[in-house]
Short mmCIF file of C-alpha atoms in Angstrom, two decimals:
data_model
loop_
_atom_site.label_atom_id
_atom_site.label_comp_id
_atom_site.label_asym_id
_atom_site.label_seq_id
_atom_site.Cartn_x
_atom_site.Cartn_y
_atom_site.Cartn_z
CA UNK J 1 0.00 0.00 0.00
CA UNK J 2 1.19 3.50 -0.80
CA UNK J 3 2.07 6.00 1.91
CA UNK J 4 0.11 9.19 2.43
CA UNK J 5 2.20 12.33 2.35
CA UNK J 6 -0.06 13.94 4.95
CA UNK J 7 1.05 17.41 3.88
CA UNK J 8 -2.32 18.86 4.88
CA UNK J 9 -3.82 17.80 8.22
CA UNK J 10 -7.47 16.81 8.35
CA UNK J 11 -7.95 18.95 11.46
CA UNK J 12 -5.84 20.73 14.04
CA UNK J 13 -6.22 21.98 17.60
CA UNK J 14 -4.19 24.05 20.03
CA UNK J 15 -3.47 22.31 23.34
CA UNK J 16 -2.47 24.81 25.99
CA UNK J 17 0.08 24.22 28.74
CA UNK J 18 1.60 26.24 31.55
CA UNK J 19 5.07 27.47 30.56
CA UNK J 20 7.90 26.90 30.68
CA UNK J 21 8.21 23.65 28.73
CA UNK J 22 11.64 22.12 28.17
CA UNK J 23 11.12 20.96 24.59
CA UNK J 24 14.54 19.35 23.94
CA UNK J 25 14.15 17.05 26.94
CA UNK J 26 10.54 16.08 26.25
CA UNK J 27 10.58 15.76 22.46
CA UNK J 28 14.17 14.49 22.44
CA UNK J 29 13.29 11.62 24.77
CA UNK J 30 10.22 10.64 22.77
CA UNK J 31 12.13 10.85 19.49
CA UNK J 32 15.05 8.76 20.78
CA UNK J 33 12.76 6.04 22.13
CA UNK J 34 10.23 6.09 19.27
CA UNK J 35 8.95 2.62 18.39
CA UNK J 36 9.32 1.94 14.65
CA UNK J 37 5.94 1.73 12.97
CA UNK J 38 4.09 3.48 15.81
CA UNK J 39 6.12 6.64 16.38
CA UNK J 40 8.49 8.70 14.29
CA UNK J 41 10.44 11.93 14.32
CA UNK J 42 10.13 13.50 10.91
CA UNK J 43 10.23 17.02 9.58
CA UNK J 44 11.04 18.38 13.00
CA UNK J 45 7.95 16.90 14.65
CA UNK J 46 6.75 13.80 16.48
CA UNK J 47 4.25 11.60 14.69
CA UNK J 48 2.44 8.65 16.23
CA UNK J 49 -0.59 6.43 15.76
CA UNK J 50 -3.45 6.38 18.25
CA UNK J 51 -6.47 4.13 18.74
CA UNK J 52 -9.25 6.73 18.65
CA UNK J 53 -13.03 6.30 19.11
CA UNK J 54 -13.68 6.37 15.36
CA UNK J 55 -10.76 4.12 14.45
CA UNK J 56 -7.00 4.43 13.94
CA UNK J 57 -5.58 7.93 13.67
CA UNK J 58 -2.19 9.55 13.28
CA UNK J 59 -1.18 12.81 14.95
CA UNK J 60 1.73 15.16 14.44
CA UNK J 61 3.06 17.53 17.09
CA UNK J 62 6.00 19.92 16.72
CA UNK J 63 7.96 21.32 19.68
CA UNK J 64 6.62 24.71 20.77
CA UNK J 65 8.82 27.77 20.64
CA UNK J 66 10.28 29.25 23.85
CA UNK J 67 7.60 31.95 24.03
CA UNK J 68 4.62 29.75 23.22
CA UNK J 69 2.05 28.34 25.64
CA UNK J 70 0.42 25.70 23.44
CA UNK J 71 1.27 22.89 21.07
CA UNK J 72 -0.60 22.36 17.82
CA UNK J 73 -1.98 18.85 17.38
CA UNK J 74 -2.49 17.96 13.73
CA UNK J 75 -4.67 14.99 12.86
CA UNK J 76 -3.05 13.50 9.77
CA UNK J 77 -5.35 10.52 9.31
CA UNK J 78 -8.53 9.18 10.84
CA UNK J 79 -11.85 10.89 11.48
CA UNK J 80 -11.87 14.67 12.03
CA UNK J 81 -14.53 14.01 14.67
CA UNK J 82 -11.80 12.36 16.74
CA UNK J 83 -9.77 15.56 17.05
CA UNK J 84 -10.83 16.20 20.69
CA UNK J 85 -9.87 12.64 21.66
CA UNK J 86 -6.56 12.99 19.83
CA UNK J 87 -5.84 16.29 21.58
CA UNK J 88 -6.60 14.71 24.96
CA UNK J 89 -4.27 11.80 24.17
CA UNK J 90 -1.47 14.21 23.23
CA UNK J 91 -2.05 16.20 26.42
CA UNK J 92 -1.42 13.02 28.37
CA UNK J 93 1.48 11.84 26.15
CA UNK J 94 3.38 15.12 26.58
CA UNK J 95 2.45 15.67 30.25
CA UNK J 96 0.94 19.05 29.44
CA UNK J 97 -1.24 19.28 32.56
CA UNK J 98 1.66 19.78 34.95
CA UNK J 99 2.31 23.24 36.39
CA UNK J 100 6.08 23.80 36.65
CA UNK J 101 5.43 26.23 39.52
CA UNK J 102 4.28 23.24 41.59
CA UNK J 103 7.32 21.14 40.67
CA UNK J 104 10.46 23.18 40.10
CA UNK J 105 10.52 25.01 43.49
CA UNK J 106 10.32 21.66 45.31
CA UNK J 107 13.35 20.33 43.47
CA UNK J 108 15.25 23.62 43.69
CA UNK J 109 15.29 23.31 47.48
CA UNK J 110 18.04 20.71 46.95
CA UNK J 111 21.28 22.65 46.50
CA UNK J 112 22.60 20.09 44.01
CA UNK J 113 19.47 20.02 41.86
CA UNK J 114 18.90 23.77 42.00
CA UNK J 115 21.36 24.61 39.16
CA UNK J 116 19.82 21.89 36.99
CA UNK J 117 16.34 23.25 37.58
CA UNK J 118 17.49 26.79 36.82
CA UNK J 119 19.15 25.65 33.59
CA UNK J 120 16.25 23.48 32.44
CA UNK J 121 12.94 24.56 33.96
CA UNK J 122 9.69 23.00 32.88
CA UNK J 123 10.82 19.44 32.33
CA UNK J 124 8.02 16.97 31.65
CA UNK J 125 7.58 13.21 32.01
CA UNK J 126 7.66 11.64 28.52
CA UNK J 127 4.86 9.10 28.44
CA UNK J 128 3.41 6.48 26.13
CA UNK J 129 -0.21 5.99 25.13
CA UNK J 130 -1.25 3.94 28.15
CA UNK J 131 -0.21 1.67 30.97
CA UNK J 132 -0.32 -1.61 29.03
CA UNK J 133 1.84 -0.21 26.25
CA UNK J 134 4.24 1.20 28.84
CA UNK J 135 4.55 -2.16 30.59
CA UNK J 136 5.33 -4.06 27.38
CA UNK J 137 7.90 -1.48 26.34
CA UNK J 138 9.47 -1.49 29.82
CA UNK J 139 9.95 -5.27 29.84
CA UNK J 140 11.44 -5.19 26.36
CA UNK J 141 13.75 -2.42 27.57
CA UNK J 142 15.07 -4.25 30.60
CA UNK J 143 18.89 -4.21 30.68
CA UNK J 144 19.29 -3.30 27.01
CA UNK J 145 20.16 -0.15 25.11
CA UNK J 146 17.58 2.32 23.84
CA UNK J 147 18.28 1.17 20.28
CA UNK J 148 17.82 -2.52 21.17
CA UNK J 149 14.55 -1.80 22.97
CA UNK J 150 13.25 0.03 19.89
CA UNK J 151 14.22 -2.91 17.68
CA UNK J 152 12.54 -5.54 19.86
CA UNK J 153 9.38 -3.49 20.22
CA UNK J 154 9.23 -2.62 16.53
CA UNK J 155 9.28 -6.31 15.65
CA UNK J 156 6.28 -6.96 17.89
CA UNK J 157 4.45 -4.04 16.32
CA UNK J 158 5.09 -5.27 12.78
CA UNK J 159 4.01 -8.81 13.63
CA UNK J 160 1.00 -8.15 15.84
CA UNK J 161 -0.11 -4.52 15.60
CA UNK J 162 -3.07 -3.41 13.51
CA UNK J 163 -1.86 -2.03 10.16
CA UNK J 164 -3.08 1.45 9.29
CA UNK J 165 -5.27 1.69 6.16
CA UNK J 166 -2.51 3.88 4.66
CA UNK J 167 0.92 4.50 6.24
CA UNK J 168 1.49 8.10 7.23
CA UNK J 169 4.90 9.76 7.62
CA UNK J 170 6.61 6.48 8.44
CA UNK J 171 3.89 5.35 10.86
CA UNK J 172 2.36 2.05 9.76
CA UNK J 173 0.62 0.36 12.71
CA UNK J 174 -1.23 0.80 15.96
CA UNK J 175 0.60 -0.55 19.01
CA UNK J 176 -0.75 -4.07 19.57
CA UNK J 177 -3.39 -4.54 22.23
CA UNK J 178 -2.91 -7.06 25.06
CA UNK J 179 -5.36 -9.38 23.27
CA UNK J 180 -3.31 -9.20 20.08
CA UNK J 181 -0.10 -9.85 21.99
CA UNK J 182 -1.42 -13.12 23.38
CA UNK J 183 -0.51 -14.55 19.97
CA UNK J 184 3.18 -13.91 20.64
CA UNK J 185 5.30 -17.04 21.00
CA UNK J 186 8.65 -17.48 22.69
CA UNK J 187 10.16 -18.62 19.38
CA UNK J 188 9.71 -15.19 17.80
CA UNK J 189 11.31 -13.29 20.69
CA UNK J 190 15.03 -12.63 20.29
CA UNK J 191 15.38 -12.35 24.06
CA UNK J 192 16.92 -14.39 26.87
CA UNK J 193 14.58 -17.14 28.05
CA UNK J 194 13.90 -15.44 31.37
CA UNK J 195 12.85 -12.27 29.54
CA UNK J 196 10.68 -14.31 27.19
CA UNK J 197 8.85 -15.81 30.17
CA UNK J 198 8.47 -12.39 31.75
CA UNK J 199 6.95 -10.87 28.62
CA UNK J 200 4.58 -13.77 28.00
CA UNK J 201 3.45 -13.73 31.64
CA UNK J 202 2.93 -9.98 31.47
CA UNK J 203 0.90 -10.22 28.26
CA UNK J 204 -1.37 -12.86 29.77
CA UNK J 205 -1.96 -10.71 32.84
CA UNK J 206 -2.64 -7.63 30.73
CA UNK J 207 -5.17 -9.56 28.65
CA UNK J 208 -6.89 -10.54 31.91
CA UNK J 209 -7.29 -6.88 32.86
CA UNK J 210 -4.07 -5.93 34.64
CA UNK J 211 -3.43 -2.19 34.20
CA UNK J 212 -6.76 -1.73 32.40
CA UNK J 213 -6.99 1.81 33.72
CA UNK J 214 -7.58 4.98 31.72
CA UNK J 215 -4.57 7.24 31.17
CA UNK J 216 -4.32 9.85 33.89
CA UNK J 217 -4.10 9.68 37.63
CA UNK J 218 -6.38 6.93 38.94
CA UNK J 219 -7.13 6.82 42.64
CA UNK J 220 -3.96 5.97 44.53
CA UNK J 221 -5.37 2.81 46.10
CA UNK J 222 -6.57 1.47 42.74
CA UNK J 223 -3.26 2.30 41.11
CA UNK J 224 -1.36 0.56 43.90
CA UNK J 225 -3.51 -2.57 43.60
CA UNK J 226 -2.58 -2.89 39.95
CA UNK J 227 1.09 -2.13 40.59
CA UNK J 228 1.22 -4.72 43.37
CA UNK J 229 -0.15 -7.32 40.95
CA UNK J 230 2.38 -6.19 38.35
CA UNK J 231 5.27 -6.51 40.82
CA UNK J 232 4.11 -10.03 41.68
CA UNK J 233 4.77 -11.23 38.13
CA UNK J 234 8.03 -13.17 37.70
CA UNK J 235 10.74 -10.99 36.21
CA UNK J 236 9.03 -7.68 36.98
CA UNK J 237 11.19 -5.74 39.40
CA UNK J 238 11.11 -2.25 40.91
CA UNK J 239 12.55 -0.57 37.79
CA UNK J 240 9.80 -1.94 35.54
CA UNK J 241 6.97 -1.28 37.99
CA UNK J 242 8.14 2.27 38.69
CA UNK J 243 8.46 2.95 34.96
CA UNK J 244 4.84 1.90 34.51
CA UNK J 245 3.74 4.00 37.47
CA UNK J 246 5.53 7.08 36.15
CA UNK J 247 5.00 6.89 32.39
CA UNK J 248 1.83 4.81 32.23
CA UNK J 249 -0.23 5.74 35.28
CA UNK J 250 0.76 9.33 35.96
CA UNK J 251 2.36 8.84 39.39
CA UNK J 252 4.50 11.98 39.71
CA UNK J 253 6.35 10.55 42.70
CA UNK J 254 7.43 7.29 41.06
CA UNK J 255 11.22 7.00 41.07
CA UNK J 256 13.85 4.64 39.66
CA UNK J 257 16.77 4.65 42.12
CA UNK J 258 18.31 1.60 40.45
CA UNK J 259 18.28 3.08 36.96
CA UNK J 260 21.84 3.03 35.63
CA UNK J 261 21.58 6.48 34.10
CA UNK J 262 20.15 7.99 37.26
CA UNK J 263 22.85 6.41 39.42
CA UNK J 264 25.61 7.56 37.06
CA UNK J 265 24.24 11.10 37.11
CA UNK J 266 23.95 11.08 40.89
CA UNK J 267 27.58 10.05 41.18
CA UNK J 268 28.74 12.70 38.73
CA UNK J 269 26.84 15.37 40.66
CA UNK J 270 28.14 14.21 44.03
CA UNK J 271 24.61 13.49 45.22
CA UNK J 272 25.27 9.97 46.38
CA UNK J 273 27.01 6.76 45.38
CA UNK J 274 24.69 3.91 44.53
CA UNK J 275 20.99 3.11 44.33
CA UNK J 276 20.34 2.88 48.05
CA UNK J 277 21.80 6.28 48.71
CA UNK J 278 19.85 7.73 45.79
CA UNK J 279 16.62 6.28 47.17
CA UNK J 280 17.28 7.93 50.53
CA UNK J 281 18.23 11.25 48.94
CA UNK J 282 15.11 11.23 46.78
CA UNK J 283 12.84 11.44 49.83
CA UNK J 284 13.47 15.19 49.89
CA UNK J 285 12.11 15.49 46.33
CA UNK J 286 8.73 13.96 47.12
CA UNK J 287 6.00 14.25 45.88
CA UNK J 288 7.57 15.04 42.49
CA UNK J 289 10.46 12.60 42.35
CA UNK J 290 9.55 11.61 38.79
CA UNK J 291 10.54 15.09 37.63
CA UNK J 292 13.80 14.89 39.56
CA UNK J 293 14.52 11.80 37.50
CA UNK J 294 14.21 13.86 34.31
CA UNK J 295 16.83 16.29 35.64
CA UNK J 296 19.17 13.43 36.55
CA UNK J 297 18.88 11.93 33.08
CA UNK J 298 19.56 15.36 31.64
CA UNK J 299 22.76 15.78 33.61
CA UNK J 300 24.80 13.46 31.38
CA UNK J 301 25.11 13.35 27.56
CA UNK J 302 22.55 11.07 25.94
CA UNK J 303 20.40 11.20 22.78
CA UNK J 304 17.23 11.48 24.89
CA UNK J 305 18.30 14.95 26.04
CA UNK J 306 18.24 16.80 22.73
CA UNK J 307 16.16 17.20 19.61
CA UNK J 308 17.45 15.15 16.67
CA UNK J 309 19.47 17.09 14.14
CA UNK J 310 17.35 17.93 11.12
CA UNK J 311 18.76 16.74 7.81
#
């Protein structure tokens, strides 16, 4: 099937946010971790597919300028009637509801983080389209590079995701649903056997309703019930569960003290040495430790911290 050029959007909407917004961190992270077939960085903008009420759709969002207080969501394919749903999905995806005035002053009370906050105010939590997608991507990303995680996830998308009627700007599929992923077999997974078992166990639990919560901030007790069930699955540790809490369920205080990048940044900053010390130090950053994590990741060179170079 031929690919739509999508030069003219079907519909567009402005989605307001409270400035500042650190676009290189937010859009750079999402571009660097984009799943082939589902997400792409092209023409200086993020493009991704979404399951919308009227069927599959594709949206495009460019980074806002430093003086802007809204992003423009362009619906490139799908039903124009789904524009409000697409705009709401992008609001969640880009964490546009957060008020930096409620986050940055908390982190700036730490003398070590204060210069990072001053240099990069308005950092957001880069999210995915929902908790189930986040969980699958997190398991595939366990102990591998960003590039390897993209490769593994892209293969699942190509094999089990719903193809779009017409590819748009390099986007070809919807991310597979838990029901679709139950067709995955260990033989097709180029992963260690323990990781294969973890993914297959996760998929079965997701198909049974684990993490079947709407994007946003569900009641804390409901969220914790689901996360406790997630943590009980073999092969799902604190890093994976906290990633799901932060990027899939909107828990602003979720933290990853064992994340290798976070630990390396903490050492380079003289914050602490090791995961246990970082966990203790992070108590002072509550209830917005997830945003502290974005500053830690931004403290060391990595592709997630900058917009891709346009060619």
